[in-house]
PDB file of C-alpha atoms in Angstrom:
ATOM      1  CA  MET A  75      77.533 163.575 -83.117  1.00 71.00           C
ATOM      2  CA  SER A  76      75.215 160.928 -84.639  1.00 78.00           C
ATOM      3  CA  THR A  77      72.426 159.007 -82.988  1.00 81.00           C
ATOM      4  CA  LEU A  78      71.054 155.729 -84.279  1.00 76.00           C
ATOM      5  CA  ARG A  79      67.571 154.765 -83.166  1.00 78.00           C
ATOM      6  CA  VAL A  80      65.745 151.595 -84.078  1.00 73.00           C
ATOM      7  CA  ASP A  81      62.391 150.147 -83.076  1.00 75.00           C
ATOM      8  CA  ASN A  82      63.422 146.544 -83.621  1.00 69.00           C
ATOM      9  CA  LEU A  83      66.819 144.972 -84.260  1.00 60.00           C
ATOM     10  CA  ARG A  84      66.832 141.448 -85.601  1.00 61.00           C
ATOM     11  CA  GLY A  85      69.765 139.161 -86.384  1.00 58.00           C
ATOM     12  CA  GLN A  86      70.022 136.583 -89.133  1.00 58.00           C
ATOM     13  CA  THR A  87      67.195 134.096 -88.957  1.00 57.00           C
ATOM     14  CA  ALA A  88      65.611 131.436 -91.069  1.00 56.00           C
ATOM     15  CA  ASP A  89      61.872 131.827 -90.712  1.00 59.00           C
ATOM     16  CA  GLY A  90      60.834 129.388 -93.414  1.00 58.00           C
ATOM     17  CA  THR A  91      61.030 131.942 -96.203  1.00 64.00           C
ATOM     18  CA  ASN A  92      64.321 133.706 -95.487  1.00 67.00           C
ATOM     19  CA  ARG A  93      66.836 130.881 -95.721  1.00 76.00           C
ATOM     20  CA  TYR A  94      70.512 131.677 -95.760  1.00 86.00           C
ATOM     21  CA  ILE A  95      73.865 129.935 -95.972  1.00 89.00           C
ATOM     22  CA  VAL A  96      75.377 129.615 -92.516  1.00 92.00           C
ATOM     23  CA  GLN A  97      78.773 128.217 -93.498  1.00 94.00           C
ATOM     24  CA  VAL A  98      80.678 126.712 -96.414  1.00 95.00           C
ATOM     25  CA  VAL A  99      83.416 124.097 -96.010  1.00 95.00           C
ATOM     26  CA  ASN A 100      85.537 122.674 -98.828  1.00 91.00           C
ATOM     27  CA  GLY A 101      87.672 119.562 -99.055  1.00 83.00           C
ATOM     28  CA  SER A 102      89.929 119.066-102.060  1.00 71.00           C
ATOM     29  CA  SER A 103      93.163 117.560-103.266  1.00 69.00           C
ATOM     30  CA  SER A 104      95.145 118.859-106.214  1.00 62.00           C
ATOM     31  CA  GLY A 105      96.697 116.193-108.394  1.00 62.00           C
ATOM     32  CA  ALA A 106      94.879 113.425-106.541  1.00 67.00           C
ATOM     33  CA  ARG A 107      94.021 110.295-108.424  1.00 73.00           C
ATOM     34  CA  THR A 108      92.254 107.286-106.996  1.00 80.00           C
ATOM     35  CA  GLN A 109      92.435 103.995-108.860  1.00 77.00           C
ATOM     36  CA  SER A 110      90.664 100.805-107.917  1.00 79.00           C
ATOM     37  CA  THR A 111      89.924  97.357-109.257  1.00 78.00           C
ATOM     38  CA  SER A 112      87.930  96.380-106.191  1.00 82.00           C
ATOM     39  CA  THR A 113      84.244  95.528-106.282  1.00 83.00           C
ATOM     40  CA  SER A 114      83.995  96.959-102.744  1.00 89.00           C
ATOM     41  CA  TYR A 115      83.724 100.689-102.150  1.00 91.00           C
ATOM     42  CA  ALA A 116      86.973 102.591-101.421  1.00 89.00           C
ATOM     43  CA  ASP A 117      87.476 106.228-100.388  1.00 90.00           C
ATOM     44  CA  ILE A 118      88.384 108.726-103.111  1.00 86.00           C
ATOM     45  CA  THR A 119      91.471 110.765-102.176  1.00 83.00           C
ATOM     46  CA  GLY A 120      90.567 114.385-101.440  1.00 81.00           C
ATOM     47  CA  MET A 121      86.813 113.763-101.462  1.00 87.00           C
ATOM     48  CA  SER A 122      86.112 114.279 -97.762  1.00 91.00           C
ATOM     49  CA  VAL A 123      84.688 117.277 -95.918  1.00 94.00           C
ATOM     50  CA  THR A 124      83.813 117.883 -92.263  1.00 95.00           C
ATOM     51  CA  ILE A 125      81.046 120.272 -91.223  1.00 97.00           C
ATOM     52  CA  THR A 126      79.414 120.904 -87.843  1.00 97.00           C
ATOM     53  CA  PRO A 127      75.936 122.368 -88.389  1.00 96.00           C
ATOM     54  CA  LEU A 128      75.031 125.296 -86.161  1.00 94.00           C
ATOM     55  CA  TYR A 129      71.339 124.321 -86.153  1.00 93.00           C
ATOM     56  CA  SER A 130      69.809 120.827 -85.977  1.00 94.00           C
ATOM     57  CA  THR A 131      67.123 121.968 -88.433  1.00 93.00           C
ATOM     58  CA  SER A 132      69.655 122.966 -91.098  1.00 94.00           C
ATOM     59  CA  LYS A 133      70.063 121.204 -94.414  1.00 95.00           C
ATOM     60  CA  VAL A 134      73.528 120.422 -95.767  1.00 96.00           C
ATOM     61  CA  PHE A 135      73.981 120.943 -99.500  1.00 95.00           C
ATOM     62  CA  ILE A 136      76.797 118.809-100.921  1.00 95.00           C
ATOM     63  CA  VAL A 137      78.522 119.493-104.251  1.00 93.00           C
ATOM     64  CA  ALA A 138      81.106 116.965-105.475  1.00 89.00           C
ATOM     65  CA  ASN A 139      83.325 117.352-108.566  1.00 84.00           C
ATOM     66  CA  PHE A 140      84.967 114.344-110.178  1.00 78.00           C
ATOM     67  CA  PRO A 141      87.443 115.376-112.907  1.00 74.00           C
ATOM     68  CA  ASP A 142      88.683 112.865-115.461  1.00 70.00           C
ATOM     69  CA  THR A 143      86.602 109.969-114.249  1.00 70.00           C
ATOM     70  CA  PHE A 144      87.342 106.964-116.376  1.00 65.00           C
ATOM     71  CA  VAL A 145      86.639 103.281-116.704  1.00 66.00           C
ATOM     72  CA  THR A 146      88.768 100.649-118.444  1.00 66.00           C
ATOM     73  CA  ASN A 147      87.902  97.155-119.489  1.00 61.00           C
ATOM     74  CA  THR A 148      89.855  94.313-120.991  1.00 59.00           C
ATOM     75  CA  ASN A 149      87.600  91.429-121.900  1.00 57.00           C
ATOM     76  CA  SER A 150      84.292  92.225-120.224  1.00 59.00           C
ATOM     77  CA  ALA A 151      81.994  95.171-119.676  1.00 61.00           C
ATOM     78  CA  ASN A 152      82.911  97.423-116.745  1.00 64.00           C
ATOM     79  CA  SER A 153      81.253 100.238-114.860  1.00 73.00           C
ATOM     80  CA  LEU A 154      82.123 102.777-112.197  1.00 77.00           C
ATOM     81  CA  TYR A 155      79.953 103.149-109.117  1.00 81.00           C
ATOM     82  CA  LEU A 156      80.150 106.341-107.020  1.00 85.00           C
ATOM     83  CA  LYS A 157      78.437 107.142-103.731  1.00 88.00           C
ATOM     84  CA  CYS A 158      78.582 109.574-100.826  1.00 92.00           C
ATOM     85  CA  VAL A 159      78.545 108.413 -97.217  1.00 95.00           C
ATOM     86  CA  ARG A 160      78.102 110.347 -93.972  1.00 96.00           C
ATOM     87  CA  ASN A 161      79.386 109.870 -90.426  1.00 95.00           C
ATOM     88  CA  ILE A 162      77.895 111.768 -87.460  1.00 95.00           C
ATOM     89  CA  ASP A 163      79.933 112.223 -84.263  1.00 95.00           C
ATOM     90  CA  GLY A 164      82.303 109.332 -84.949  1.00 91.00           C
ATOM     91  CA  GLY A 165      79.608 106.736 -85.575  1.00 91.00           C
ATOM     92  CA  SER A 166      79.661 104.392 -88.524  1.00 93.00           C
ATOM     93  CA  PHE A 167      79.430 105.707 -92.067  1.00 92.00           C
ATOM     94  CA  SER A 168      76.066 105.321 -93.777  1.00 91.00           C
ATOM     95  CA  ASP A 169      75.010 105.876 -97.370  1.00 89.00           C
ATOM     96  CA  VAL A 170      73.404 109.237 -98.062  1.00 89.00           C
ATOM     97  CA  CYS A 171      73.488 109.315-101.837  1.00 83.00           C
ATOM     98  CA  LEU A 172      74.175 106.957-104.741  1.00 81.00           C
ATOM     99  CA  ILE A 173      75.855 109.224-107.274  1.00 76.00           C
ATOM    100  CA  SER A 174      76.449 106.895-110.194  1.00 67.00           C
ATOM    101  CA  ASP A 175      75.557 103.326-110.862  1.00 61.00           C
ATOM    102  CA  ARG A 176      76.783 101.602-113.967  1.00 55.00           C
ATOM    103  CA  GLN A 177      78.583 104.602-115.505  1.00 54.00           C
ATOM    104  CA  GLY A 178      80.856 103.152-118.139  1.00 55.00           C
ATOM    105  CA  LEU A 179      81.393 100.512-120.775  1.00 48.00           C
ATOM    106  CA  THR A 180      78.933  97.855-121.810  1.00 52.00           C
ATOM    107  CA  THR A 181      80.926  96.135-124.539  1.00 53.00           C
ATOM    108  CA  PRO A 182      83.489  93.429-123.826  1.00 52.00           C
ATOM    109  CA  THR A 183      86.355  94.896-125.885  1.00 56.00           C
ATOM    110  CA  ALA A 184      89.476  96.616-124.580  1.00 52.00           C
ATOM    111  CA  GLN A 185      88.706 100.325-124.340  1.00 59.00           C
ATOM    112  CA  GLU A 186      88.412 103.308-122.019  1.00 62.00           C
ATOM    113  CA  PHE A 187      85.539 105.634-121.230  1.00 62.00           C
ATOM    114  CA  MET A 188      86.311 109.079-119.765  1.00 66.00           C
ATOM    115  CA  CYS A 189      84.179 111.948-118.541  1.00 69.00           C
ATOM    116  CA  SER A 190      84.101 114.611-115.855  1.00 73.00           C
ATOM    117  CA  MET A 191      81.163 114.676-113.500  1.00 77.00           C
ATOM    118  CA  SER A 192      79.678 116.971-110.897  1.00 83.00           C
ATOM    119  CA  TYR A 193      76.945 115.984-108.522  1.00 88.00           C
ATOM    120  CA  SER A 194      74.948 117.786-105.866  1.00 91.00           C
ATOM    121  CA  PHE A 195      72.350 116.765-103.309  1.00 92.00           C
ATOM    122  CA  LEU A 196      70.601 118.104-100.226  1.00 94.00           C
ATOM    123  CA  ASP A 197      70.957 116.201 -96.944  1.00 95.00           C
ATOM    124  CA  SER A 198      69.085 116.553 -93.640  1.00 95.00           C
ATOM    125  CA  PRO A 199      71.456 115.316 -90.941  1.00 95.00           C
ATOM    126  CA  SER A 200      69.213 116.651 -88.087  1.00 95.00           C
ATOM    127  CA  THR A 201      72.163 117.236 -85.779  1.00 96.00           C
ATOM    128  CA  THR A 202      74.601 119.809 -84.465  1.00 96.00           C
ATOM    129  CA  GLY A 203      77.244 117.093 -84.216  1.00 97.00           C
ATOM    130  CA  VAL A 204      80.314 116.728 -86.408  1.00 97.00           C
ATOM    131  CA  CYS A 205      79.340 115.422 -89.853  1.00 97.00           C
ATOM    132  CA  ILE A 206      81.914 113.909 -92.192  1.00 96.00           C
ATOM    133  CA  TYR A 207      80.904 113.415 -95.811  1.00 96.00           C
ATOM    134  CA  LYS A 208      83.096 111.458 -98.199  1.00 93.00           C
ATOM    135  CA  CYS A 209      82.817 109.989-101.666  1.00 89.00           C
ATOM    136  CA  GLN A 210      83.697 106.433-102.596  1.00 90.00           C
ATOM    137  CA  LEU A 211      84.106 104.391-105.777  1.00 86.00           C
ATOM    138  CA  LYS A 212      84.112 100.774-106.843  1.00 85.00           C
ATOM    139  CA  SER A 213      84.444  98.735-110.007  1.00 82.00           C
ATOM    140  CA  PHE A 214      81.684  96.576-111.412  1.00 77.00           C
ATOM    141  CA  ASN A 215      83.914  93.643-112.302  1.00 77.00           C
ATOM    142  CA  THR A 216      87.537  94.172-111.122  1.00 73.00           C
ATOM    143  CA  ASN A 217      88.703  96.113-114.169  1.00 71.00           C
ATOM    144  CA  GLN A 218      90.292  99.449-113.326  1.00 72.00           C
ATOM    145  CA  VAL A 219      88.239 102.562-112.503  1.00 74.00           C
ATOM    146  CA  ASN A 220      89.754 105.987-111.788  1.00 70.00           C
ATOM    147  CA  VAL A 221      88.774 109.395-110.450  1.00 75.00           C
ATOM    148  CA  GLY A 222      91.062 112.412-110.733  1.00 69.00           C
ATOM    149  CA  GLN A 223      93.611 113.656-113.174  1.00 61.00           C
ATOM    150  CA  GLN A 224      97.112 112.302-113.476  1.00 55.00           C
ATOM    151  CA  SER A 225      98.673 115.750-113.235  1.00 52.00           C
ATOM    152  CA  ALA A 226      97.173 118.892-111.681  1.00 52.00           C
ATOM    153  CA  GLY A 227      93.589 117.716-111.325  1.00 59.00           C
ATOM    154  CA  LEU A 228      91.403 118.992-108.517  1.00 73.00           C
ATOM    155  CA  VAL A 229      88.843 116.686-106.983  1.00 78.00           C
ATOM    156  CA  ASN A 230      86.691 118.459-104.451  1.00 84.00           C
ATOM    157  CA  ILE A 231      83.655 118.236-102.266  1.00 90.00           C
ATOM    158  CA  THR A 232      81.907 121.241-100.750  1.00 94.00           C
ATOM    159  CA  ALA A 233      79.395 121.261 -97.888  1.00 96.00           C
ATOM    160  CA  MET A 234      77.098 124.251 -97.306  1.00 96.00           C
ATOM    161  CA  GLU A 235      74.900 124.541 -94.246  1.00 95.00           C
ATOM    162  CA  ILE A 236      71.552 126.101 -95.139  1.00 94.00           C
ATOM    163  CA  ALA A 237      69.435 127.359 -92.242  1.00 91.00           C
ATOM    164  CA  GLN A 238      65.782 126.313 -92.356  1.00 86.00           C
TER     165      GLN A 238
END
């Protein structure tokens, strides 16, 4: 027979120096492709994640991956704008991070610009309410912008709660 004796038993805590990841939530869509010619922001398919922080003091670390992001232009320069917005407990969405402004083509000839991008940032929602993060895109001048591969691409956004 075994006996376990302890003087002090302590659970997981974040005491300012011992931070830890509380939870990880991922949102993704395989084969998703979002195209837009709008100069107003539109949601990117598959780029949404919902997380409910356990602690109001936690930070939320967001990582977003944008495969095969490309910009086309016909007779004027064009650029792709990307941003992340957040909604808490069903309220209105508000900007939390401008990811890319003016990523693209600056010459007025017919061409395409393609790249893959990843972006990360640390948010402080200061709540234990439901937080929805999503990424959006828009075109600079109504020429087509795209995020996601045409075939088996995987756009994704990951939210990690980090106890403070």
